[in-house]
Amino acid sequence: MNHFMPIKFINYRVTSMKVFIKSSSTVQSKFDLGNEMKSFNDKKQFKKALDLFDKHTKNNIEMHSSLVITQALKACTHIKDVQRGSDIHRLISSRTQHDFHILASLLHFYS
């Protein structure tokens, strides 16, 4: 019975690594999305930034990083899409109290 313990431990470690790798790749992809959107915004390709945002949102805006949200709001600000920015604000309203980056982007958007 004692010889089965190392196998259980190895299985646990492999499972833990799979979860870690999956979560790391999700974080990395969110970071990449934000940086790609920022790149579009820096090149004044605001519609492309929003198209990319739409492609990755699929009604799950709460999963996006602050960087992604701020880049979407920045694009809305520059193309003066008040409705779109307001919709994003409405969808993330629960996050605005605790995220100063998003708050700053919202202030800039509405000003």
PDB file of C-alpha atoms in Angstrom:
ATOM      1  CA  MET A   1       0.000   0.000   0.000  1.00  0.00           C
ATOM      2  CA  ASN A   2       2.897   2.324   0.690  1.00  0.00           C
ATOM      3  CA  HIS A   3       4.237   1.979  -2.865  1.00  0.00           C
ATOM      4  CA  PHE A   4       1.028   3.582  -4.257  1.00  0.00           C
ATOM      5  CA  MET A   5       1.599   6.815  -2.383  1.00  0.00           C
ATOM      6  CA  PRO A   6       4.310   8.134  -4.742  1.00  0.00           C
ATOM      7  CA  ILE A   7       2.036   7.491  -7.743  1.00  0.00           C
ATOM      8  CA  LYS A   8      -0.795   9.458  -6.129  1.00  0.00           C
ATOM      9  CA  PHE A   9       1.621  12.259  -5.362  1.00  0.00           C
ATOM     10  CA  ILE A  10       2.917  12.302  -8.953  1.00  0.00           C
ATOM     11  CA  ASN A  11      -0.644  12.326 -10.322  1.00  0.00           C
ATOM     12  CA  TYR A  12      -1.493  15.222  -8.010  1.00  0.00           C
ATOM     13  CA  ARG A  13       1.595  17.161  -9.109  1.00  0.00           C
ATOM     14  CA  VAL A  14       0.870  16.566 -12.810  1.00  0.00           C
ATOM     15  CA  THR A  15      -2.732  17.714 -12.350  1.00  0.00           C
ATOM     16  CA  SER A  16      -1.558  20.787 -10.446  1.00  0.00           C
ATOM     17  CA  MET A  17       0.888  21.644 -13.214  1.00  0.00           C
ATOM     18  CA  LYS A  18      -1.837  21.337 -15.867  1.00  0.00           C
ATOM     19  CA  VAL A  19      -4.047  23.752 -13.929  1.00  0.00           C
ATOM     20  CA  PHE A  20      -1.124  26.156 -13.443  1.00  0.00           C
ATOM     21  CA  ILE A  21      -0.163  26.053 -17.136  1.00  0.00           C
ATOM     22  CA  LYS A  22      -3.766  26.582 -18.251  1.00  0.00           C
ATOM     23  CA  SER A  23      -4.211  29.554 -15.910  1.00  0.00           C
ATOM     24  CA  SER A  24      -0.841  31.014 -16.951  1.00  0.00           C
ATOM     25  CA  SER A  25      -1.749  30.809 -20.617  1.00  0.00           C
ATOM     26  CA  THR A  26      -5.066  32.560 -19.901  1.00  0.00           C
ATOM     27  CA  VAL A  27      -3.254  35.369 -18.105  1.00  0.00           C
ATOM     28  CA  GLN A  28      -0.715  35.577 -20.928  1.00  0.00           C
ATOM     29  CA  SER A  29      -3.436  35.736 -23.597  1.00  0.00           C
ATOM     30  CA  LYS A  30      -5.222  38.555 -21.706  1.00  0.00           C
ATOM     31  CA  PHE A  31      -1.935  40.425 -21.466  1.00  0.00           C
ATOM     32  CA  ASP A  32      -1.301  39.884 -25.180  1.00  0.00           C
ATOM     33  CA  LEU A  33      -4.816  41.103 -26.028  1.00  0.00           C
ATOM     34  CA  GLY A  34      -4.295  44.303 -24.039  1.00  0.00           C
ATOM     35  CA  ASN A  35      -0.912  44.924 -25.635  1.00  0.00           C
ATOM     36  CA  GLU A  36      -2.260  44.266 -29.110  1.00  0.00           C
ATOM     37  CA  MET A  37      -5.138  46.679 -28.489  1.00  0.00           C
ATOM     38  CA  LYS A  38      -2.654  49.242 -27.156  1.00  0.00           C
ATOM     39  CA  SER A  39      -0.576  48.840 -30.286  1.00  0.00           C
ATOM     40  CA  PHE A  40      -3.628  49.563 -32.460  1.00  0.00           C
ATOM     41  CA  ASN A  41      -4.518  52.580 -30.328  1.00  0.00           C
ATOM     42  CA  ASP A  42      -0.945  53.895 -30.491  1.00  0.00           C
ATOM     43  CA  LYS A  43      -1.179  53.701 -34.300  1.00  0.00           C
ATOM     44  CA  LYS A  44      -4.551  55.507 -34.166  1.00  0.00           C
ATOM     45  CA  GLN A  45      -6.307  52.363 -35.433  1.00  0.00           C
ATOM     46  CA  PHE A  46      -9.087  52.672 -32.881  1.00  0.00           C
ATOM     47  CA  LYS A  47     -11.693  50.670 -34.796  1.00  0.00           C
ATOM     48  CA  LYS A  48      -9.248  47.764 -35.099  1.00  0.00           C
ATOM     49  CA  ALA A  49      -8.693  47.888 -31.326  1.00  0.00           C
ATOM     50  CA  LEU A  50     -12.448  47.704 -30.747  1.00  0.00           C
ATOM     51  CA  ASP A  51     -12.871  44.931 -33.322  1.00  0.00           C
ATOM     52  CA  LEU A  52     -10.252  42.922 -31.454  1.00  0.00           C
ATOM     53  CA  PHE A  53     -12.015  43.681 -28.173  1.00  0.00           C
ATOM     54  CA  ASP A  54     -15.327  42.470 -29.635  1.00  0.00           C
ATOM     55  CA  LYS A  55     -13.733  39.315 -30.963  1.00  0.00           C
ATOM     56  CA  HIS A  56     -12.512  38.369 -27.475  1.00  0.00           C
ATOM     57  CA  THR A  57     -15.384  39.659 -25.353  1.00  0.00           C
ATOM     58  CA  LYS A  58     -18.302  37.378 -26.263  1.00  0.00           C
ATOM     59  CA  ASN A  59     -20.479  38.652 -23.374  1.00  0.00           C
ATOM     60  CA  ASN A  60     -17.790  37.964 -20.795  1.00  0.00           C
ATOM     61  CA  ILE A  61     -16.312  41.399 -20.178  1.00  0.00           C
ATOM     62  CA  GLU A  62     -15.667  40.642 -16.486  1.00  0.00           C
ATOM     63  CA  MET A  63     -12.829  38.323 -17.479  1.00  0.00           C
ATOM     64  CA  HIS A  64     -10.834  41.101 -19.157  1.00  0.00           C
ATOM     65  CA  SER A  65      -7.888  42.773 -17.514  1.00  0.00           C
ATOM     66  CA  SER A  66      -7.796  46.449 -16.671  1.00  0.00           C
ATOM     67  CA  LEU A  67      -5.446  46.967 -19.605  1.00  0.00           C
ATOM     68  CA  VAL A  68      -7.998  45.534 -22.045  1.00  0.00           C
ATOM     69  CA  ILE A  69     -10.842  47.626 -20.605  1.00  0.00           C
ATOM     70  CA  THR A  70      -8.798  50.840 -20.562  1.00  0.00           C
ATOM     71  CA  GLN A  71      -7.707  50.298 -24.162  1.00  0.00           C
ATOM     72  CA  ALA A  72     -11.321  49.736 -25.249  1.00  0.00           C
ATOM     73  CA  LEU A  73     -12.391  52.933 -23.472  1.00  0.00           C
ATOM     74  CA  LYS A  74      -9.467  54.814 -25.024  1.00  0.00           C
ATOM     75  CA  ALA A  75     -10.560  53.708 -28.496  1.00  0.00           C
ATOM     76  CA  CYS A  76     -14.149  54.787 -27.765  1.00  0.00           C
ATOM     77  CA  THR A  77     -12.875  58.147 -26.564  1.00  0.00           C
ATOM     78  CA  HIS A  78     -10.877  58.812 -29.716  1.00  0.00           C
ATOM     79  CA  ILE A  79     -13.638  57.851 -32.138  1.00  0.00           C
ATOM     80  CA  LYS A  80     -16.197  59.628 -29.952  1.00  0.00           C
ATOM     81  CA  ASP A  81     -18.389  56.555 -29.627  1.00  0.00           C
ATOM     82  CA  VAL A  82     -20.311  57.598 -26.531  1.00  0.00           C
ATOM     83  CA  GLN A  83     -22.841  54.779 -26.763  1.00  0.00           C
ATOM     84  CA  ARG A  84     -20.163  52.110 -26.980  1.00  0.00           C
ATOM     85  CA  GLY A  85     -18.140  53.540 -24.100  1.00  0.00           C
ATOM     86  CA  SER A  86     -21.291  53.859 -21.986  1.00  0.00           C
ATOM     87  CA  ASP A  87     -22.155  50.228 -22.715  1.00  0.00           C
ATOM     88  CA  ILE A  88     -18.680  49.139 -21.591  1.00  0.00           C
ATOM     89  CA  HIS A  89     -19.043  51.286 -18.460  1.00  0.00           C
ATOM     90  CA  ARG A  90     -22.392  49.695 -17.662  1.00  0.00           C
ATOM     91  CA  LEU A  91     -20.943  46.193 -18.080  1.00  0.00           C
ATOM     92  CA  ILE A  92     -17.965  46.868 -15.813  1.00  0.00           C
ATOM     93  CA  SER A  93     -19.674  49.064 -13.226  1.00  0.00           C
ATOM     94  CA  SER A  94     -18.965  46.570 -10.428  1.00  0.00           C
ATOM     95  CA  ARG A  95     -15.210  46.900 -11.057  1.00  0.00           C
ATOM     96  CA  THR A  96     -14.938  50.668 -11.232  1.00  0.00           C
ATOM     97  CA  GLN A  97     -14.822  51.315  -7.491  1.00  0.00           C
ATOM     98  CA  HIS A  98     -11.635  49.315  -7.013  1.00  0.00           C
ATOM     99  CA  ASP A  99      -9.690  49.912 -10.202  1.00  0.00           C
ATOM    100  CA  PHE A 100      -8.056  53.314 -10.526  1.00  0.00           C
ATOM    101  CA  HIS A 101      -6.877  52.645 -14.088  1.00  0.00           C
ATOM    102  CA  ILE A 102     -10.426  52.030 -15.247  1.00  0.00           C
ATOM    103  CA  LEU A 103     -11.684  55.029 -13.247  1.00  0.00           C
ATOM    104  CA  ALA A 104      -9.118  57.276 -14.918  1.00  0.00           C
ATOM    105  CA  SER A 105     -10.126  55.961 -18.348  1.00  0.00           C
ATOM    106  CA  LEU A 106     -13.792  56.584 -17.587  1.00  0.00           C
ATOM    107  CA  LEU A 107     -13.068  60.150 -16.456  1.00  0.00           C
ATOM    108  CA  HIS A 108     -11.169  60.772 -19.674  1.00  0.00           C
ATOM    109  CA  PHE A 109     -13.946  59.177 -21.725  1.00  0.00           C
ATOM    110  CA  TYR A 110     -16.724  61.285 -20.219  1.00  0.00           C
ATOM    111  CA  SER A 111     -14.783  64.564 -20.243  1.00  0.00           C
TER     112      SER A 111
END
